PDB file of C-alpha atoms in Angstrom:
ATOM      1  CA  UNK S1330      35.861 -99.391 -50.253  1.00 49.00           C
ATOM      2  CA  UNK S1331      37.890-102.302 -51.811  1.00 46.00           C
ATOM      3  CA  UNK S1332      40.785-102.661 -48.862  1.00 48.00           C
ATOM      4  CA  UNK S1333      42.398-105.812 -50.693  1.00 53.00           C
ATOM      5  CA  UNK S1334      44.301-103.064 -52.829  1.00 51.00           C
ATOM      6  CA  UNK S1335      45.013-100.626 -50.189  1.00 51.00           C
ATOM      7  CA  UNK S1336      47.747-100.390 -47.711  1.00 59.00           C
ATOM      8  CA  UNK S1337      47.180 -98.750 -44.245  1.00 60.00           C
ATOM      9  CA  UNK S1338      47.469 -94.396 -45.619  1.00 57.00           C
ATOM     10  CA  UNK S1339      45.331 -95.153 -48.426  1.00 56.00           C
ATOM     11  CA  UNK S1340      42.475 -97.167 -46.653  1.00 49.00           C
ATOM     12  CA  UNK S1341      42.342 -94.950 -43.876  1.00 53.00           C
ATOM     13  CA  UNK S1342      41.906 -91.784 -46.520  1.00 49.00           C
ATOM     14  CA  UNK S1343      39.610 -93.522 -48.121  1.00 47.00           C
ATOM     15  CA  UNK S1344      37.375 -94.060 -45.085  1.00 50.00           C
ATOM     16  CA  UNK S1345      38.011 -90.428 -43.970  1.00 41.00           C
ATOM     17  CA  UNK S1346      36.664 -89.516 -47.570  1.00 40.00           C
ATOM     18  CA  UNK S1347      33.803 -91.756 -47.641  1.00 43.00           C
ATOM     19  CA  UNK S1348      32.668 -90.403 -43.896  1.00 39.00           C
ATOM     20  CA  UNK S1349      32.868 -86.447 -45.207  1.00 35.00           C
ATOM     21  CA  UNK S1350      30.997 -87.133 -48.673  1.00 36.00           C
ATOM     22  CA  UNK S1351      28.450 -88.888 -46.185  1.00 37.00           C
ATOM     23  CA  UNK S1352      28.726 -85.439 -44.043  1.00 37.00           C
ATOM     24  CA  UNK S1353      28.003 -83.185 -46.742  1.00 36.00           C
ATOM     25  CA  UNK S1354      25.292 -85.586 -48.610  1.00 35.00           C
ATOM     26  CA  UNK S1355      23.880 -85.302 -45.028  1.00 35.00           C
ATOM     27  CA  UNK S1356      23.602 -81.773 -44.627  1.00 41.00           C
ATOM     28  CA  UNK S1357      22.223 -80.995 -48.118  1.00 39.00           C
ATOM     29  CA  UNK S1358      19.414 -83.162 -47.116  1.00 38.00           C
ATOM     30  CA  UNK S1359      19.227 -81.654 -43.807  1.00 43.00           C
ATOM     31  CA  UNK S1360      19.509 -78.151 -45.316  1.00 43.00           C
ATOM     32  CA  UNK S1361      16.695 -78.970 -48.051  1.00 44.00           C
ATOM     33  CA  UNK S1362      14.334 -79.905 -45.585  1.00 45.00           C
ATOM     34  CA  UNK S1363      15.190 -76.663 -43.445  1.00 45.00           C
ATOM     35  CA  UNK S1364      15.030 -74.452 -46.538  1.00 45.00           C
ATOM     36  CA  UNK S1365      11.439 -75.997 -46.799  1.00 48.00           C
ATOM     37  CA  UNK S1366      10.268 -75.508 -43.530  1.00 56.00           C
ATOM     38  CA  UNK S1367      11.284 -71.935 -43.429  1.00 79.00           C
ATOM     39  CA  UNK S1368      14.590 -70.933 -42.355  1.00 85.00           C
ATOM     40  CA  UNK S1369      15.285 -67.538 -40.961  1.00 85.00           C
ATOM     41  CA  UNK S1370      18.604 -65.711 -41.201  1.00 82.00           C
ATOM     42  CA  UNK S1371      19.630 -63.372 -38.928  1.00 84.00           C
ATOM     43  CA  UNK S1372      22.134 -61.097 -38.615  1.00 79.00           C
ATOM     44  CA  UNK S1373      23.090 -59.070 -35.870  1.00 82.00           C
ATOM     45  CA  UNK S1374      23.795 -55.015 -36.839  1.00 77.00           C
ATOM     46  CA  UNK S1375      27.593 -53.798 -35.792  1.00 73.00           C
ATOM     47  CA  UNK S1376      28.796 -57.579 -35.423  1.00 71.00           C
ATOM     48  CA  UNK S1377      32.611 -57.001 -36.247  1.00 60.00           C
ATOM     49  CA  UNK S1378      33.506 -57.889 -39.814  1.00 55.00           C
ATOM     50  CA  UNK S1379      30.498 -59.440 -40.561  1.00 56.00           C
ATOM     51  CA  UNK S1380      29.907 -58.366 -44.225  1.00 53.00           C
ATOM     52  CA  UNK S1381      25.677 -58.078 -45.601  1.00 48.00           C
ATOM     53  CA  UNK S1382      25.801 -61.672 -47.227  1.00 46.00           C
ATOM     54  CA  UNK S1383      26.678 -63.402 -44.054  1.00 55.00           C
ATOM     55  CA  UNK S1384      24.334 -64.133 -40.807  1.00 61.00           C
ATOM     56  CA  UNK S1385      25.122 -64.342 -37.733  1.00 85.00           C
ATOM     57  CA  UNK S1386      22.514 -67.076 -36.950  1.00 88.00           C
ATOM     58  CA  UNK S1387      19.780 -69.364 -38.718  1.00 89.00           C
ATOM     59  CA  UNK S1388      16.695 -70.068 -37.181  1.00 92.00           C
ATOM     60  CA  UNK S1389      13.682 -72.508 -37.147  1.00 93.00           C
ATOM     61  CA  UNK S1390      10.644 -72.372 -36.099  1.00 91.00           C
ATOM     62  CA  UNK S1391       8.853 -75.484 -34.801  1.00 90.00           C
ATOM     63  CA  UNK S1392       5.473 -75.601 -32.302  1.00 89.00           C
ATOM     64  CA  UNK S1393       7.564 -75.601 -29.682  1.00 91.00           C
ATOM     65  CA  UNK S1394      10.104 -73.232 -29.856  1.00 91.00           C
ATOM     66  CA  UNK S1395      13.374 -72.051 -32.170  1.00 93.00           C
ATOM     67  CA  UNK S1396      16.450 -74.373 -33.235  1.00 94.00           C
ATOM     68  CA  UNK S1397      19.114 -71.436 -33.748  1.00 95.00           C
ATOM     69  CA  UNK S1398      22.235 -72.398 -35.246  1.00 95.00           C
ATOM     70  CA  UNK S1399      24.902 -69.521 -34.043  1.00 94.00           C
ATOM     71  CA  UNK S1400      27.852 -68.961 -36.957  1.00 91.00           C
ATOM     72  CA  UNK S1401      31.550 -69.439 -35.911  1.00 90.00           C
ATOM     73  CA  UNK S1402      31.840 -66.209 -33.555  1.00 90.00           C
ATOM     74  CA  UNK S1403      35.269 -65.498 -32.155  1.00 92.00           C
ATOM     75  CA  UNK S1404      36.456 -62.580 -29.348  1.00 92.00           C
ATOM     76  CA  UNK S1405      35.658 -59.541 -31.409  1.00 90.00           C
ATOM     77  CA  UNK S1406      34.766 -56.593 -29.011  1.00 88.00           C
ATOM     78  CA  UNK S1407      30.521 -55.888 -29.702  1.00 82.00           C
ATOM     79  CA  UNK S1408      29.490 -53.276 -30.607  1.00 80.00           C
ATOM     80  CA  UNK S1409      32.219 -53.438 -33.308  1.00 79.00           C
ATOM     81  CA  UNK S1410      34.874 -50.099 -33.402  1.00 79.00           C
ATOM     82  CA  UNK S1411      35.007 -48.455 -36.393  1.00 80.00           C
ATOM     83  CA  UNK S1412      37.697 -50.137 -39.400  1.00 79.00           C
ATOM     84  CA  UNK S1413      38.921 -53.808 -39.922  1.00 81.00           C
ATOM     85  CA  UNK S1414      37.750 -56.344 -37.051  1.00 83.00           C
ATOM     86  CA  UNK S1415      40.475 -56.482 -33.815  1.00 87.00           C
ATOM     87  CA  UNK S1416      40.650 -59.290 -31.131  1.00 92.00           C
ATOM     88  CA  UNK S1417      40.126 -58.577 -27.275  1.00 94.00           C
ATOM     89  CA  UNK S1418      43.505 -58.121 -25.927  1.00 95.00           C
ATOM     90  CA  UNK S1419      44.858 -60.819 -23.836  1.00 96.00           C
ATOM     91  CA  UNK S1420      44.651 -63.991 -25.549  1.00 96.00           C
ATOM     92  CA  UNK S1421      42.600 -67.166 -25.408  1.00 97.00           C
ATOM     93  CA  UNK S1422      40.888 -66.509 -22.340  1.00 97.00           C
ATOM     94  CA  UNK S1423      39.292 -63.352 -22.716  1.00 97.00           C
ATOM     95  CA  UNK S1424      38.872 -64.196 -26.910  1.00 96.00           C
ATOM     96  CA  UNK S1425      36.862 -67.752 -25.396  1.00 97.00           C
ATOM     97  CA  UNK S1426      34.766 -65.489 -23.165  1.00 97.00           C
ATOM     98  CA  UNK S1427      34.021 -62.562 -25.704  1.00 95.00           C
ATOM     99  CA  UNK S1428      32.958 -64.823 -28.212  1.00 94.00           C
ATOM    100  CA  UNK S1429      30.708 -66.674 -25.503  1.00 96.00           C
ATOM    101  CA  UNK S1430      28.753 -63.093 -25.153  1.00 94.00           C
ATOM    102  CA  UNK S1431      28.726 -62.859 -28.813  1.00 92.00           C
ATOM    103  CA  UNK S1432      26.867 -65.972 -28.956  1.00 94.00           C
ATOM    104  CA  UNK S1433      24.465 -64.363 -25.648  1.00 94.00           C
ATOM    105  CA  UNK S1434      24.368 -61.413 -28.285  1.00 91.00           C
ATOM    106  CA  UNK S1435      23.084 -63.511 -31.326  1.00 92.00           C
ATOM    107  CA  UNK S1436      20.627 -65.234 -28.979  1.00 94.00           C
ATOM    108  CA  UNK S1437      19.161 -62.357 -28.014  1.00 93.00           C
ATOM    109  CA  UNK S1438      18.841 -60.536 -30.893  1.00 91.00           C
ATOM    110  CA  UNK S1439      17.332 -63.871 -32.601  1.00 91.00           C
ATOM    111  CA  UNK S1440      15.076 -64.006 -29.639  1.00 92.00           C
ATOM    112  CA  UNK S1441      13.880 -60.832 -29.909  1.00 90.00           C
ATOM    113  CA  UNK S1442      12.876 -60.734 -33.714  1.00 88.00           C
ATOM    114  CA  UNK S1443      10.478 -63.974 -32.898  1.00 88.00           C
ATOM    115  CA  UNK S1444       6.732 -63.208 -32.571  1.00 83.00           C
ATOM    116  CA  UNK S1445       7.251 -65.272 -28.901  1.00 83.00           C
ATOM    117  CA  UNK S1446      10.080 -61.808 -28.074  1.00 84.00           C
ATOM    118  CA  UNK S1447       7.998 -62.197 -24.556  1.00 86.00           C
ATOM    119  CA  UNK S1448       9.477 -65.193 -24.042  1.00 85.00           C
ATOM    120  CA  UNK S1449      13.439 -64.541 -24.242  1.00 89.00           C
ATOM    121  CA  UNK S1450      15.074 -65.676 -21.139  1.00 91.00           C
ATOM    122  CA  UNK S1451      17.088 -63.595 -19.589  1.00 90.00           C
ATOM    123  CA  UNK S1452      20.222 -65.757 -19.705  1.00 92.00           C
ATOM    124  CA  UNK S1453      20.782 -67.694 -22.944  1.00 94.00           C
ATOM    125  CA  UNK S1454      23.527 -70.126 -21.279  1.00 94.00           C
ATOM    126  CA  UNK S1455      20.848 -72.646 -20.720  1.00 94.00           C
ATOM    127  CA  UNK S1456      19.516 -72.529 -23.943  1.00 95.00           C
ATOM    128  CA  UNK S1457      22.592 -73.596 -25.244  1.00 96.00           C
ATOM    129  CA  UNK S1458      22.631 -77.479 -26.473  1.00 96.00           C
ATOM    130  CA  UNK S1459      25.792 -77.926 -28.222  1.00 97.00           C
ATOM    131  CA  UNK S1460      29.078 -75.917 -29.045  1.00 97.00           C
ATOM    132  CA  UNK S1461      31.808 -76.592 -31.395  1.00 96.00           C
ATOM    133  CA  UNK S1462      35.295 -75.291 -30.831  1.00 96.00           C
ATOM    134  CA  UNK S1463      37.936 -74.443 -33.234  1.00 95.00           C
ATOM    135  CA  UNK S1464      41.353 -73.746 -32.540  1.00 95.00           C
ATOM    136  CA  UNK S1465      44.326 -73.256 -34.877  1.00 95.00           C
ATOM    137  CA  UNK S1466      46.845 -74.340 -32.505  1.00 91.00           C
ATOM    138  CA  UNK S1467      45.902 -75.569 -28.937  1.00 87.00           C
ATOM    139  CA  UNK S1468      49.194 -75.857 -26.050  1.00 90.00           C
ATOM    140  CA  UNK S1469      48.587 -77.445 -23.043  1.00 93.00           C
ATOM    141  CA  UNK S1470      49.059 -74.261 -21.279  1.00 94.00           C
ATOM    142  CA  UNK S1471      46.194 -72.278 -23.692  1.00 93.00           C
ATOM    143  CA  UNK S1472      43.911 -75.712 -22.982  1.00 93.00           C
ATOM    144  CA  UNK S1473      43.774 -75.262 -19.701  1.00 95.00           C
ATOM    145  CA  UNK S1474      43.255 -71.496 -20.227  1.00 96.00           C
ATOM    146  CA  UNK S1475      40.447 -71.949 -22.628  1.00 96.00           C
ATOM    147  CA  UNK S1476      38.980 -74.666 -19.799  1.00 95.00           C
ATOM    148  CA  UNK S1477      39.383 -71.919 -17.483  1.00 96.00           C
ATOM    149  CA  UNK S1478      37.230 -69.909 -19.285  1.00 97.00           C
ATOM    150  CA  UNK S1479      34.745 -71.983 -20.118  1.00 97.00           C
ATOM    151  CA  UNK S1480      33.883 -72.865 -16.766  1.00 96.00           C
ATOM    152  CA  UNK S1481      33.859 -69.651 -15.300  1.00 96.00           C
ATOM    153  CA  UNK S1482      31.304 -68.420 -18.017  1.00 96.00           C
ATOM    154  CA  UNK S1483      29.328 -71.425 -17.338  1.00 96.00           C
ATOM    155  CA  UNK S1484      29.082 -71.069 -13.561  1.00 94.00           C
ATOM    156  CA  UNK S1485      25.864 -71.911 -12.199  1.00 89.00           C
ATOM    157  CA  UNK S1486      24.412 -73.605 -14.794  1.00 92.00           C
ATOM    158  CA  UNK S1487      25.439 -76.954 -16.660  1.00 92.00           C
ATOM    159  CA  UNK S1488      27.439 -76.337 -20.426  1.00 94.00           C
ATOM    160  CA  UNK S1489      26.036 -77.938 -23.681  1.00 96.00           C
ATOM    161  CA  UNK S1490      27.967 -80.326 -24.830  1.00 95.00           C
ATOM    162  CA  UNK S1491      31.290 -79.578 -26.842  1.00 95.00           C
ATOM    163  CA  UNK S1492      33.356 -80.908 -29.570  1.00 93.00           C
ATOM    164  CA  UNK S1493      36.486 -79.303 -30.016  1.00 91.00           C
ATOM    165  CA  UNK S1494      38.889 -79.536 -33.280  1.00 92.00           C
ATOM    166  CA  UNK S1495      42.229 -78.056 -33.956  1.00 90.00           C
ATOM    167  CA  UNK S1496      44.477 -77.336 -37.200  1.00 80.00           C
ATOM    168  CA  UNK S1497      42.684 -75.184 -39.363  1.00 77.00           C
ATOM    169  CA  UNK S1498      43.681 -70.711 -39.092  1.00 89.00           C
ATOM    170  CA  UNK S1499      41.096 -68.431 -37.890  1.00 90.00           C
ATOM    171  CA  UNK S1500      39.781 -65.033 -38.965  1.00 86.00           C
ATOM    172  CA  UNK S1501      41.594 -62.303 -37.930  1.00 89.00           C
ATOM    173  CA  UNK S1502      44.054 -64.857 -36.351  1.00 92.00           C
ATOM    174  CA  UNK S1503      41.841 -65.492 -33.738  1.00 93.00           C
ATOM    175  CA  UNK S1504      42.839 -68.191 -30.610  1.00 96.00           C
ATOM    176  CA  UNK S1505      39.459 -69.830 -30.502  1.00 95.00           C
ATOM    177  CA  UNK S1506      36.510 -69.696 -32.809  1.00 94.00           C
ATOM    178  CA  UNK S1507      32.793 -71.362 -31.131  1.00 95.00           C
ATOM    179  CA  UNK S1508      29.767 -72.251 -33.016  1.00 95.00           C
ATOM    180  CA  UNK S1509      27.234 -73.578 -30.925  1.00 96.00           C
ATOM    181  CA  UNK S1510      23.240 -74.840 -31.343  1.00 97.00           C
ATOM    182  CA  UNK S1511      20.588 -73.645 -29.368  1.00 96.00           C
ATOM    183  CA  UNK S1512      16.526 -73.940 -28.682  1.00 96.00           C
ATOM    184  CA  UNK S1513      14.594 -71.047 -27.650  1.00 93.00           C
ATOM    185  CA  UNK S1514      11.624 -72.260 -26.098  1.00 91.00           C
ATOM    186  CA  UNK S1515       7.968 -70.548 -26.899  1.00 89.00           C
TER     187      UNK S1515
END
């Protein structure tokens, strides 16, 4: 990047352009490598609005265990009702927690499709090594809401780390969309 030209706006996009081509160079590498090793796509049956091309999770396999990577998941009731996907009543609180058992959901149904299906612990929270959190709008008042919830559904046992990002609208005009990482150990 040749800053002599640039005033403050137009280095600054620059270097925020430069760090997302790095991103995505990044995870085509990353996803070659996966799609070498043997990456398994799963999707979970009567996951709301989840249409046949789309999976809930990708997994792989290593000596020691599973990486899954869990799709954005928001507070959709599971099993699914019948007709277009609808948000747990309530707001951000019970949408964070709903799409926290989705992600207990995917785990387990993941789990349970591995050859090691013995092995599946009983509770997935621990399993959990990293979330990312998307919100289209975020108050101070649904922050500490969404906080709220995130402890509680973490009681007892210490959360993966989190990233959180807001700006962007969600399906079905969701409050809070979470994608999170996890390792299932053999």
């Amino acid at each position: 990047i040749n800053a002599e030209y640039m005033g403050k706006s137009e280095l600054k996009m620059a270097r925020l352009l430069h760090h997302a081509v790095a991103v995505v160079l990044l995870s085509c590498v990353v996803a070659s490598a996966l799609a070498a090793s043997g990456v398994i796509h799963v999707n979970v049956p009567g996951m709301a609005g989840i249409p046949t091309w789309f999976c809930s999770c990708t997994m792989v396999e290593t000596a020691e265990g599973a990486i899954v990577s869990v799709s954005g998941t928001v507070g959709t009731p599971f099993p699914s009702p019948p007709g277009p996907p609808q948000l747990v009543p309530g707001g951000i609180s019970p949408q964070t927690e709903q799409a926290l058992q989705n992600i207990g959901t995917i785990l387990d149904y993941a789990c349970r499709g591995r050859a090691q299906a013995s092995t599946c612990p009983k509770d997935f929270r621990p399993s959990l090594t990293k979330c990312r959190v998307y919100h289209p709008t975020l108050t101070a008042d649904q922050s500490d809401q969404f906080n709220a919830a995130w402890v509680a559904h973490f009681n007892g046992t210490v959360p993966p780390s989190r990233m959180a990002f807001q700006g962007a609208s969600l399906v079905v005009n969701a409050l809070v969309e979470i994608e999170c990482e996890a390792f299932l150990a053999n």
